[in-house]
């Protein structure tokens, strides 16, 4: 994953832009298992930008580390819009960061269902003073490695979007 030249180039540009803007990041990752934080911290100088990363693979970890309500997970499932948003909010409130990105999904090969197939990934993005955004992707059953690689790319895209002024 970290050997991907395109993702490394994006991470390098992102770290430089966040450092220039004086912004810090926290990650809350489930199906990507820390790959976003790992990619960002592969960049020299990332210590000025990456505040912390949470790998909250289990439901208990989502509740204990990020404060995601257990009843929300029980009602919606860990792979849902509401849980992704709650993970991003929780990461932001449990870190000293300006921006938090969260990822929860089904990378496969098993674990999918008709309603939540392999390749379904939900993202949350929380930024101080800007609320929480959600992104849903249905990559399809591309294989575990490719689903996780694409999810990392989309997480970078969400982080990049914070730097782009909205009109």
Steps between C-alpha positions, in 0.01 A plus 500: 500500500764752599693399186227657281678800338176686424373471858840596639510810278152602614593441864814709460303788346234468769752509785668807349167679449373420849831612652485826304142556617586411860246215506527166677332167425367203692390176338243245616536183296323169499525307172822681400668403827718809528608522136406869470700591810783277380507667161500850646771418751719357224554862395789688665365792702164335559541539877393863455172382345399156627375538856392138553333200343242265643470146367155403622443171328255355751167645601624520859799707387273738310299552818791510747755703302274730299182515706280356226178401677471121522125528435574685175730219388237243601223682313686605183791258484865600514503555124257788469482871434409581860787298647752652256384848596512413872851357458619826338337710772645272767849518354480878490377523860757247631798660324668836481442521127323742268374236258407133537428240237326171579463180297280197562421237241501144377826414327420130466538244383214404733275698728274654240125470461237605247455833679866549582711330235875452496647827377259727688694767688371800695716802577454786742684829498482737795667838515492750782230755429389327181276212607521144375485370144433150375613309192381155395684284251401168350820376344372152429676177586842606368695304759603608846821678402341703220197601709730622775726682251204681346365585845834658592484707181149619579601585857783713359245664271286596797801643680598690184149646475551687827768707327274601212285805576130442432300760319 
